[in-house]
Coordinates of C-alpha atoms in Angstrom, one line a residue:
Chain X
X270 CA -15.3 61.5 128.4
X271 CA -17.9 64.2 127.8
X272 CA -17.8 64.0 124.0
X273 CA -19.7 61.5 122.1
X274 CA -18.0 59.2 119.5
X275 CA -19.9 60.0 116.5
X276 CA -18.2 60.4 113.1
X277 CA -18.3 64.3 113.1
X278 CA -16.7 64.5 116.4
X279 CA -14.0 62.0 115.8
X280 CA -12.8 63.5 112.4
X281 CA -12.9 67.0 113.8
X282 CA -10.9 66.2 117.0
X283 CA -8.4 64.0 115.0
X284 CA -8.1 66.5 112.1
X285 CA -7.7 69.4 114.5
X286 CA -5.0 67.5 116.5
X287 CA -3.0 66.7 113.6
X288 CA -3.3 70.3 112.1
X289 CA -2.3 71.8 115.4
X290 CA 0.5 69.5 115.9
X291 CA 2.0 69.9 112.4
X292 CA 1.7 73.5 112.8
X293 CA 3.8 73.4 115.9
X294 CA 6.3 71.2 114.4
X295 CA 6.6 73.3 111.2
X296 CA 7.3 76.3 113.6
X297 CA 9.8 74.4 115.4
X298 CA 11.5 73.1 112.3
X299 CA 11.9 76.7 111.1
X300 CA 13.2 78.0 114.2
X301 CA 15.8 75.1 114.8
X302 CA 16.8 74.8 111.2
X303 CA 19.4 77.3 111.5
X304 CA 21.1 76.0 114.7
X305 CA 21.1 72.5 113.2
X306 CA 22.7 73.4 110.1
X307 CA 25.2 75.4 111.9
X308 CA 26.1 72.4 114.3
X309 CA 26.4 70.1 111.3
X310 CA 28.6 72.6 109.4
X311 CA 30.7 72.9 112.7
X312 CA 31.1 69.2 113.0
X313 CA 32.3 68.9 109.5
X314 CA 34.7 71.8 109.7
X315 CA 36.1 70.3 112.9
X316 CA 36.7 66.9 111.5
X317 CA 38.4 68.5 108.4
X318 CA 40.5 70.7 110.5
X319 CA 41.7 67.6 112.5
X320 CA 43.0 65.9 109.5
X321 CA 44.4 68.7 107.5
X322 CA 46.6 71.8 108.2
X323 CA 45.3 75.2 108.6
X324 CA 42.7 76.3 105.8
X325 CA 40.2 79.0 105.1
X326 CA 37.7 77.6 102.8
X327 CA 36.2 74.1 101.9
X328 CA 34.4 72.7 98.9
X329 CA 32.4 69.6 99.1
X330 CA 32.5 67.0 96.0
X331 CA 29.3 64.9 96.5
X332 CA 30.1 62.2 93.9
X333 CA 33.7 61.6 95.2
X334 CA 32.8 62.2 98.9
X335 CA 35.8 64.5 99.5
X336 CA 36.4 68.1 100.5
X337 CA 38.8 70.3 98.9
X338 CA 40.5 72.6 101.4
X339 CA 42.1 75.8 100.5
X340 CA 44.0 78.6 102.3
X341 CA 43.6 81.8 100.2
X342 CA 43.6 80.0 97.0
X343 CA 46.6 77.8 97.7
X344 CA 45.5 74.1 97.8
X345 CA 46.1 72.7 101.4
X346 CA 44.8 69.3 100.6
X347 CA 41.9 66.8 100.4
X348 CA 39.8 65.6 103.3
X349 CA 38.4 62.1 101.9
X350 CA 35.6 60.2 103.4
X351 CA 36.1 56.6 103.2
X352 CA 33.9 53.6 104.7
X353 CA 34.8 50.0 105.1
X354 CA 33.6 47.0 106.9
X355 CA 35.1 46.7 110.5
X356 CA 34.6 44.0 113.0
X357 CA 31.1 45.2 114.2
X358 CA 29.7 47.1 111.1
X359 CA 30.6 50.2 109.0
X360 CA 33.8 52.0 109.8
X361 CA 33.9 55.5 108.3
X362 CA 37.1 57.7 108.4
X363 CA 38.0 60.9 107.0
X364 CA 41.4 60.9 105.6
X365 CA 43.4 64.2 105.0
X366 CA 45.9 64.0 102.2
X367 CA 48.2 66.9 101.3
X368 CA 48.8 67.6 97.5
X369 CA 52.2 65.6 97.7
X370 CA 50.2 62.4 98.4
X371 CA 51.1 62.1 102.0
X372 CA 48.5 61.4 104.7
X373 CA 48.4 64.4 107.0
X374 CA 46.1 62.8 109.5
X375 CA 43.1 60.6 109.9
X376 CA 40.0 60.7 112.1
X377 CA 37.1 58.3 112.8
X378 CA 33.6 59.7 111.8
X379 CA 31.6 56.8 113.0
X380 CA 32.0 53.1 113.9
X381 CA 30.3 50.2 115.6
X382 CA 33.5 48.4 116.9
X383 CA 33.6 46.5 120.2
X384 CA 34.0 48.8 123.2
X385 CA 37.5 48.5 124.6
X386 CA 38.9 46.4 121.7
X387 CA 38.2 47.5 118.1
X388 CA 36.8 50.9 119.4
X389 CA 40.4 51.9 120.5
X390 CA 40.8 52.9 116.9
X391 CA 39.5 56.4 118.4
X392 CA 41.6 56.5 121.6
X393 CA 44.8 54.4 121.1
X394 CA 47.5 57.0 120.9
X395 CA 50.0 54.7 119.3
X396 CA 47.7 53.5 116.7
X397 CA 46.4 56.8 115.9
X398 CA 49.6 58.7 115.7
X399 CA 51.2 56.4 113.2
X400 CA 49.0 57.9 110.5
X401 CA 50.3 61.3 111.0
X402 CA 52.5 62.0 108.0
X403 CA 52.0 58.5 106.7
X404 CA 53.8 58.3 103.3
X405 CA 52.6 55.5 101.1
X406 CA 55.5 55.9 99.0
X407 CA 57.8 54.9 101.7
X408 CA 55.8 52.7 104.0
X409 CA 53.6 49.7 103.0
X410 CA 49.9 50.2 103.8
X411 CA 48.9 47.1 105.6
X412 CA 49.2 45.6 109.1
X413 CA 52.4 44.0 110.2
X414 CA 51.0 40.5 110.4
X415 CA 50.2 40.9 106.6
X416 CA 53.7 42.2 106.0
X417 CA 53.0 45.8 106.1
X418 CA 54.1 48.7 108.1
X419 CA 51.0 49.5 110.2
X420 CA 51.1 48.4 113.8
X421 CA 47.7 46.9 114.7
X422 CA 45.8 47.6 117.7
X423 CA 46.4 44.7 120.1
X424 CA 43.6 42.0 119.7
X425 CA 41.9 44.0 117.0
X426 CA 43.5 43.0 113.9
X427 CA 40.2 43.1 111.8
X428 CA 39.6 46.6 112.8
X429 CA 43.1 47.6 112.1
X430 CA 42.9 46.0 108.7
X431 CA 39.6 47.8 107.9
X432 CA 41.3 51.0 109.0
X433 CA 44.2 50.5 106.7
X434 CA 41.8 49.5 103.8
X435 CA 39.8 52.7 104.4
X436 CA 43.0 54.8 104.3
X437 CA 43.9 53.0 101.0
X438 CA 40.7 53.7 99.5
X439 CA 41.0 57.3 100.4
X440 CA 44.5 57.4 98.7
X441 CA 43.1 55.7 95.7
X442 CA 40.5 58.5 95.6
X443 CA 43.2 61.0 95.9
X444 CA 45.1 59.5 92.9
X445 CA 41.9 59.8 90.8
X446 CA 41.5 63.4 91.9
X447 CA 45.1 64.0 90.8
X448 CA 44.9 61.9 87.5
X449 CA 41.8 63.9 86.7
X450 CA 43.4 67.3 87.2
X451 CA 46.5 66.1 85.2
X452 CA 44.2 65.2 82.2
X453 CA 42.6 68.7 82.1
Chain F
X157 CA 1.4 67.3 150.1
X158 CA -0.6 65.0 147.7
X159 CA 1.3 66.4 144.8
X160 CA 4.7 65.9 146.6
X161 CA 3.6 62.2 147.2
X162 CA 2.6 61.8 143.3
X163 CA 6.3 62.6 142.7
X164 CA 8.0 60.4 145.3
X165 CA 5.6 57.5 144.3
X166 CA 7.1 57.4 140.8
X167 CA 10.6 57.0 142.5
X168 CA 10.1 53.8 144.4
X169 CA 6.7 52.4 144.7
X170 CA 5.7 52.9 141.1
X171 CA 9.3 52.8 139.6
X172 CA 8.8 52.3 135.9
X173 CA 11.9 50.2 135.5
X174 CA 12.3 48.0 138.6
X175 CA 8.5 47.6 139.5
X176 CA 6.3 48.2 136.5
X177 CA 8.9 46.7 134.0
X178 CA 8.1 49.4 131.4
X179 CA 10.5 51.0 128.9
X180 CA 12.9 48.1 128.9
X181 CA 14.4 48.9 125.5
X182 CA 15.9 52.3 126.2
X183 CA 16.9 51.1 129.6
X184 CA 19.1 48.3 128.4
X185 CA 20.3 50.0 125.2
X186 CA 21.4 53.4 126.2
X187 CA 23.1 52.7 129.5
X188 CA 26.6 52.0 128.4
X189 CA 27.7 54.8 130.7
X190 CA 26.1 56.9 133.5
X191 CA 26.0 60.1 131.4
X192 CA 24.1 58.4 128.6
X193 CA 21.6 56.9 131.0
X194 CA 21.1 60.2 132.6
X195 CA 20.6 62.1 129.2
X196 CA 18.0 59.3 127.9
X197 CA 16.2 59.6 131.2
X198 CA 16.1 63.5 131.0
X199 CA 14.9 63.1 127.4
X200 CA 12.1 60.8 128.3
X201 CA 11.3 63.1 131.3
X202 CA 10.8 66.0 128.9
X203 CA 8.4 64.0 126.8
X204 CA 6.5 62.5 129.6
X205 CA 5.7 65.9 131.4
X206 CA 4.8 67.8 128.5
X207 CA 2.6 64.9 126.9
X208 CA 1.0 64.3 130.3
X209 CA 0.0 68.0 130.5
X210 CA -1.2 68.3 127.0
X211 CA -3.2 65.0 127.3
X212 CA -4.8 66.0 130.5
X213 CA -5.9 69.3 128.9
X214 CA -7.4 68.0 125.8
X215 CA -8.8 64.7 127.4
X216 CA -12.3 66.1 128.0
X217 CA -12.9 67.0 124.5
X218 CA -11.5 63.7 122.8
X219 CA -14.2 61.2 121.7
X220 CA -13.5 57.8 123.2
X221 CA -12.9 55.8 120.1
X222 CA -10.2 58.0 118.7
X223 CA -8.4 58.7 122.0
X224 CA -5.4 56.4 121.3
X225 CA -4.5 57.8 117.8
X226 CA -4.9 61.4 119.3
X227 CA -2.5 60.7 122.1
X228 CA 0.0 59.1 119.8
X229 CA 0.0 62.2 117.7
X230 CA 0.5 64.4 120.7
X231 CA 3.3 62.2 122.1
X232 CA 5.0 61.9 118.6
X233 CA 4.8 65.7 118.3
X234 CA 6.9 66.3 121.6
X235 CA 9.3 63.6 120.6
X236 CA 9.8 65.4 117.4
X237 CA 10.2 68.5 119.1
X238 CA 12.8 66.9 121.2
X239 CA 14.4 65.6 118.3
X240 CA 14.8 68.9 116.6
X241 CA 16.1 70.5 119.9
X242 CA 18.7 68.0 120.4
X243 CA 20.0 68.0 117.0
X244 CA 20.3 71.9 117.3
X245 CA 22.0 72.1 120.7
X246 CA 23.3 68.8 121.7
X247 CA 24.2 67.2 118.4
X248 CA 26.9 64.8 119.9
X249 CA 24.4 63.3 122.7
X250 CA 21.7 63.0 119.8
X251 CA 24.1 60.8 117.8
X252 CA 24.9 58.7 120.8
X253 CA 21.3 57.8 121.8
X254 CA 20.6 57.7 118.0
X255 CA 17.5 55.5 117.3
X256 CA 16.3 55.5 120.9
X257 CA 15.2 59.2 120.7
X258 CA 12.4 58.6 118.2
X259 CA 11.6 55.5 119.9
X260 CA 10.4 57.4 123.0
X261 CA 7.2 57.5 121.1
X262 CA 6.6 53.8 121.5
X263 CA 7.9 53.8 125.1
X264 CA 5.2 52.2 127.2
X265 CA 5.8 54.5 130.0
X266 CA 4.6 57.6 128.0
X267 CA 1.4 56.1 126.6
X268 CA 0.9 54.1 129.8
X269 CA 0.9 57.3 132.1
X270 CA -1.4 59.1 129.6
X271 CA -4.1 56.2 129.6
X272 CA -3.8 55.4 133.5
X273 CA -3.4 58.9 134.9
X274 CA -3.3 62.0 132.7
X275 CA -6.7 61.5 131.0
X276 CA -8.4 61.4 134.4
X277 CA -6.6 64.2 136.3
X278 CA -6.0 67.9 136.1
X279 CA -3.0 69.6 134.3
X280 CA -1.0 70.4 137.3
X281 CA -1.5 66.9 138.9
X282 CA -0.6 65.1 135.6
X283 CA 2.6 67.3 135.4
X284 CA 3.6 66.1 138.9
X285 CA 2.9 62.5 138.0
X286 CA 5.0 62.9 134.9
X287 CA 7.7 64.5 136.8
X288 CA 7.7 61.5 139.4
X289 CA 7.7 58.8 137.0
X290 CA 10.2 60.6 134.7
X291 CA 12.5 61.0 137.6
X292 CA 12.1 57.4 138.6
X293 CA 13.0 56.3 135.1
X294 CA 16.0 58.9 135.1
X295 CA 17.3 57.5 138.5
X296 CA 17.0 53.9 137.4
X297 CA 18.8 54.5 134.0
X298 CA 21.6 56.6 135.8
X299 CA 22.1 53.8 138.4
X300 CA 22.3 51.2 135.8
X301 CA 24.6 53.3 133.7
X302 CA 26.8 53.9 136.7
X303 CA 27.1 50.3 137.5
X304 CA 27.8 49.3 134.0
X305 CA 30.3 52.1 133.5
X306 CA 32.2 51.2 136.9
X307 CA 32.4 47.6 135.9
X308 CA 32.8 47.9 132.3
X309 CA 35.2 50.8 131.8
X310 CA 36.3 51.6 135.2
X311 CA 35.2 55.1 135.4
X312 CA 32.5 57.3 136.9
X313 CA 30.8 60.0 134.7
X314 CA 33.8 59.6 132.3
X315 CA 36.2 60.2 135.0
X316 CA 38.5 57.2 135.0
X317 CA 39.7 55.9 138.5
X318 CA 41.5 52.7 137.7
X319 CA 43.9 53.9 135.3
X320 CA 44.2 52.4 131.8
X321 CA 41.0 51.5 130.2
X322 CA 40.8 47.9 130.9
X323 CA 37.5 47.2 132.6
X324 CA 35.4 44.2 132.1
X325 CA 34.2 44.7 128.7
X326 CA 31.3 42.5 128.8
X327 CA 29.4 44.9 130.9
X328 CA 29.5 47.7 128.2
X329 CA 28.3 45.1 125.6
X330 CA 24.8 43.7 125.4
X331 CA 25.0 40.9 127.8
X332 CA 26.2 42.9 130.5
X333 CA 23.2 45.1 130.2
X334 CA 20.8 42.1 130.8
X335 CA 23.0 40.8 133.7
X336 CA 23.3 44.1 135.5
X337 CA 19.7 44.9 135.2
X338 CA 18.7 41.4 136.4
X339 CA 20.9 41.7 139.6
X340 CA 19.8 45.3 140.3
X341 CA 16.3 44.1 140.3
X342 CA 17.1 41.4 142.7
X343 CA 18.6 44.0 145.1
X344 CA 15.5 46.3 144.4
X345 CA 13.2 43.4 145.2
X346 CA 15.3 42.5 148.4
X347 CA 15.7 45.8 150.0
X348 CA 13.2 48.4 148.7
X349 CA 10.1 46.8 147.5
X350 CA 8.5 46.2 151.0
X351 CA 8.5 49.8 151.9
Chain J
X85 CA 25.4 37.6 98.1
X86 CA 24.3 40.8 99.6
X87 CA 20.9 39.2 100.5
X88 CA 22.7 36.4 102.2
X89 CA 24.8 38.7 104.2
X90 CA 21.7 40.8 105.1
X91 CA 20.0 37.7 106.2
X92 CA 22.7 36.2 108.3
X93 CA 23.7 39.7 109.9
X94 CA 20.0 40.4 110.8
X95 CA 19.2 37.0 112.3
X96 CA 22.4 36.1 114.2
X97 CA 25.0 38.9 114.3
X98 CA 22.7 41.9 115.0
X99 CA 19.9 40.0 116.6
X100 CA 17.1 42.4 117.3
X101 CA 16.5 41.5 120.9
X102 CA 19.8 40.3 122.1
X103 CA 22.0 42.8 120.3
X104 CA 20.0 45.7 119.3
X105 CA 17.6 45.8 122.4
X106 CA 14.4 46.2 120.4
X107 CA 11.0 44.8 121.3
X108 CA 12.1 43.7 124.9
X109 CA 8.7 44.5 126.5
X110 CA 6.7 41.9 124.5
X111 CA 9.8 39.7 124.6
X112 CA 9.5 39.5 128.5
X113 CA 5.8 39.8 128.5
X114 CA 4.7 36.9 126.3
X115 CA 7.5 34.4 126.5
X116 CA 6.2 32.3 129.4
X117 CA 4.8 29.6 127.0
X118 CA 6.3 28.4 123.8
X119 CA 2.9 28.4 122.0
X120 CA 2.1 32.1 122.8
X121 CA 5.8 33.0 121.9
X122 CA 5.6 31.4 118.5
X123 CA 2.2 33.2 118.0
X124 CA 3.6 36.5 118.9
X125 CA 6.7 36.0 116.7
X126 CA 4.6 35.2 113.6
X127 CA 2.3 38.3 114.2
X128 CA 5.5 40.5 114.7
X129 CA 6.9 38.9 111.4
X130 CA 3.9 39.9 109.5
X131 CA 3.6 43.3 110.8
X132 CA 7.1 44.3 110.6
X133 CA 7.5 43.3 106.8
X134 CA 4.4 44.9 106.0
X135 CA 5.0 48.0 107.9
X136 CA 8.6 48.4 106.4
X137 CA 7.0 48.2 102.9
X138 CA 4.7 50.9 103.6
X139 CA 7.0 53.2 105.5
X140 CA 9.8 52.8 103.0
X141 CA 7.5 53.9 100.2
X142 CA 6.2 56.9 102.2
X143 CA 9.6 58.0 103.1
X144 CA 10.8 57.8 99.5
X145 CA 7.8 59.2 97.6
X146 CA 6.3 61.5 100.3
X147 CA 8.7 62.8 102.9
X148 CA 11.9 63.1 100.9
X149 CA 10.4 64.8 97.8
X150 CA 8.6 67.4 100.1
X151 CA 11.5 67.9 102.3
X152 CA 9.7 67.1 105.4
X153 CA 11.8 64.2 106.8
X154 CA 11.6 65.8 110.2
X155 CA 8.0 64.4 110.3
X156 CA 9.4 61.0 109.9
X157 CA 8.6 59.7 113.6
X158 CA 5.1 61.0 113.7
X159 CA 4.3 59.8 110.1
X160 CA 5.8 56.3 110.7
X161 CA 4.1 55.6 114.0
X162 CA 0.6 56.7 112.6
X163 CA 1.2 54.5 109.5
X164 CA 2.1 51.6 111.8
X165 CA -1.0 52.1 114.1
X166 CA -3.2 52.3 111.2
X167 CA -1.8 49.4 109.5
X168 CA -2.0 47.1 112.6
X169 CA -5.7 48.2 113.0
X170 CA -6.3 47.5 109.3
X171 CA -4.6 43.9 109.6
X172 CA -6.7 43.2 112.3
X173 CA -9.9 44.0 110.6
X174 CA -8.9 42.2 107.3
X175 CA -7.8 39.1 109.2
X176 CA -10.9 39.0 111.1
X177 CA -13.1 38.8 107.8
X178 CA -10.6 36.8 105.6
X179 CA -9.3 34.3 107.9
X180 CA -11.0 33.7 111.2
X181 CA -8.5 31.0 112.1
X182 CA -5.4 33.0 111.6
X183 CA -7.1 35.9 113.6
X184 CA -7.6 33.5 116.5
X185 CA -4.0 32.6 116.4
X186 CA -2.7 36.1 116.0
X187 CA -5.5 38.4 117.0
X188 CA -4.7 38.9 120.7
X189 CA -1.2 39.9 119.8
X190 CA -1.9 42.6 117.2
X191 CA -3.0 45.4 119.5
X192 CA 0.2 44.8 121.5
X193 CA 2.3 45.3 118.3
X194 CA 1.6 48.9 117.8
X195 CA 3.7 49.9 120.9
X196 CA 6.3 47.3 120.2
X197 CA 9.3 49.2 119.4
X198 CA 10.8 46.6 117.1
X199 CA 8.4 47.7 114.5
X200 CA 9.2 51.4 114.6
X201 CA 12.8 50.7 115.2
X202 CA 13.3 48.5 112.0
X203 CA 11.3 51.0 110.0
X204 CA 13.5 53.9 110.9
X205 CA 16.7 51.8 110.7
X206 CA 15.8 50.7 107.1
X207 CA 15.6 54.4 106.0
X208 CA 18.5 56.0 108.0
X209 CA 21.3 53.5 108.8
X210 CA 24.1 52.8 106.5
X211 CA 24.9 49.2 105.8
X212 CA 28.5 48.6 105.1
X213 CA 28.1 45.5 102.9
X214 CA 25.6 47.1 100.7
X215 CA 27.1 49.1 97.8
X216 CA 26.2 52.7 98.4
X217 CA 25.3 52.1 102.0
X218 CA 21.3 52.5 101.6
X219 CA 19.2 49.6 101.2
X220 CA 16.8 49.5 98.3
X221 CA 13.4 48.4 98.5
X222 CA 14.1 44.6 97.8
X223 CA 17.0 44.6 100.3
X224 CA 14.8 46.5 102.9
X225 CA 12.1 43.9 102.8
X226 CA 14.6 41.1 103.2
X227 CA 16.2 42.9 106.0
X228 CA 12.8 43.5 107.8
X229 CA 11.9 39.9 107.2
X230 CA 15.2 38.4 108.4
X231 CA 15.2 40.7 111.5
X232 CA 11.8 39.5 112.4
X233 CA 12.9 35.9 111.9
X234 CA 15.8 36.8 114.4
X235 CA 13.0 38.1 116.8
X236 CA 11.1 34.8 116.5
X237 CA 14.3 32.8 117.1
X238 CA 15.3 34.6 120.2
X239 CA 11.7 34.4 121.5
X240 CA 11.3 30.7 120.9
X241 CA 14.8 29.8 122.5
X242 CA 13.9 32.0 125.4
X243 CA 10.5 30.7 125.9
X244 CA 12.0 27.1 126.0
X245 CA 14.3 28.3 128.7
X246 CA 11.6 29.9 130.6
X247 CA 9.3 26.8 130.7
X248 CA 12.3 25.0 132.5
X249 CA 13.0 27.9 134.8
X250 CA 9.5 27.9 136.0
X251 CA 10.0 24.2 137.4
X252 CA 13.1 25.3 139.1
X253 CA 13.5 26.5 142.8
X254 CA 15.1 30.0 142.6
X255 CA 15.7 32.4 145.6
X256 CA 12.8 34.4 146.3
X257 CA 14.3 37.7 145.2
X258 CA 15.2 36.3 141.9
X259 CA 11.7 35.0 141.1
X260 CA 10.0 35.9 138.0
X261 CA 11.4 38.6 136.0
X262 CA 14.9 39.0 137.6
X263 CA 16.0 35.6 136.8
X264 CA 14.4 35.8 133.3
X265 CA 16.6 38.8 132.4
X266 CA 19.8 37.2 133.9
X267 CA 19.0 34.1 131.5
X268 CA 18.6 36.6 128.6
X269 CA 21.9 37.9 129.5
X270 CA 23.5 34.6 129.3
X271 CA 21.7 33.8 125.9
X272 CA 23.1 37.2 124.7
X273 CA 26.6 36.1 125.8
X274 CA 26.0 33.1 123.4
X275 CA 24.9 35.2 120.5
X276 CA 28.0 37.4 121.0
X277 CA 29.9 34.5 119.4
X278 CA 28.4 35.4 116.2
X279 CA 30.0 38.8 116.0
X280 CA 32.6 39.6 113.4
X281 CA 31.1 36.9 111.3
X282 CA 30.0 39.1 108.5
X283 CA 32.8 40.9 107.0

């Protein structure tokens, strides 16, 4: 260490380091901002296209946490975000609902369920496919153990219940959206 | 030759995980599968090489009393750089590794190498040292990830070989991480440490 | 009710060492003796709570308003490093006896990833049982404090186990750290019994 530890030296070196580092990071932030935004937008778009039929434009409603998807002015449906508590923590879904009130499809945004048990809600074909075209007017939205029509994942009733509840919440949001529009 | 030795030293003799016992947190937390372990190792390698180089370059002009804060700022800068790059180009992996990417800042390996090696050696040697230790860390993480993935989900790098997805789940979860690491250390002690 | 859930979840269900893998280095490093383990836990408890308070406020009133949340990592670690240094100086002056008890652990805490981990978790993670998902200042402090209690709990239990392990005859290759890590694994298995408790 050739440089002495006096106050001027310490302040200068520390100050210069901080300045240089923040300059580098500021530059990097500006450069990566576009790809980051693009990646985030792509992710949202992909999530929505998984749960709704073909659409050309989406609009996000911050307050209700839902996306309105349109295909050349015709309403395709709503992609509604919904979070409940599963076995291991928050379980976030995106639920696609078509204007007639039928669930088009669902997809898990994030979860912290037990790997191999509750986490099967993202891989179990039998469990996932029953949400395609789920009509709440015909079927009862709770797991078979509770007298409903949803087949739970084996050994993961709590996760399945949370999943059903999330879908129910999303449908409630949908009814609110519909109700709001009727009043207008 | 000596630079080559610097790299190989990091792999076995100074292996950060099995010998020096540094950086245990990401080792245990991110090795749920081989690919996750590999990614975490490479992320650490990236920070380690760059921060080693930068620190060895600036070390002569840093006053002794403020060297730790200066090093931390340098390391944190590279970690943030890594965060931005990962968010932009590998968003899925960034989400999987989550908290443990920013936590590279407090990974004892990085600051440890800066203190023990980079501030006394040249830029090129420091880069080699960072590369060696980083590779050692990456190998350990990949091996641990591989073992846990084989036992826990019956697959290798995501390729399933037992059919169905019923592995021994405990190995993917927290206790399995400790158990696997413990037994791997035993094997390492028995067969590799003597050389 | 939320506070109760936060406390139970932070201490038992998502125990910081056994389920989240944070702060393992000092966990393995100073758990040889019960007395040092409890000293370290107290120091960690103190620093985590204080650091969470400061970083929460910095995040809310500096980083977010100026749109520079990408500097979060660098800002937080500097704050923690400075804070630890300051605590050390203040303790030395104000309460020499407490400084004697905690002093040697304080420098170690800067690189304890539990501190930075909790600070980042508090401002980024969504908590399902809190309305709105994000913690407010009071909840954040309770969470930080409870998490560090969980740290202390795991630390003290483990130090107790380790004191007994030292007296046992274990195979040569298992001696020291490997057998310790394997025992943590078994302890973690026990703590897994708590999962799913918080709905």
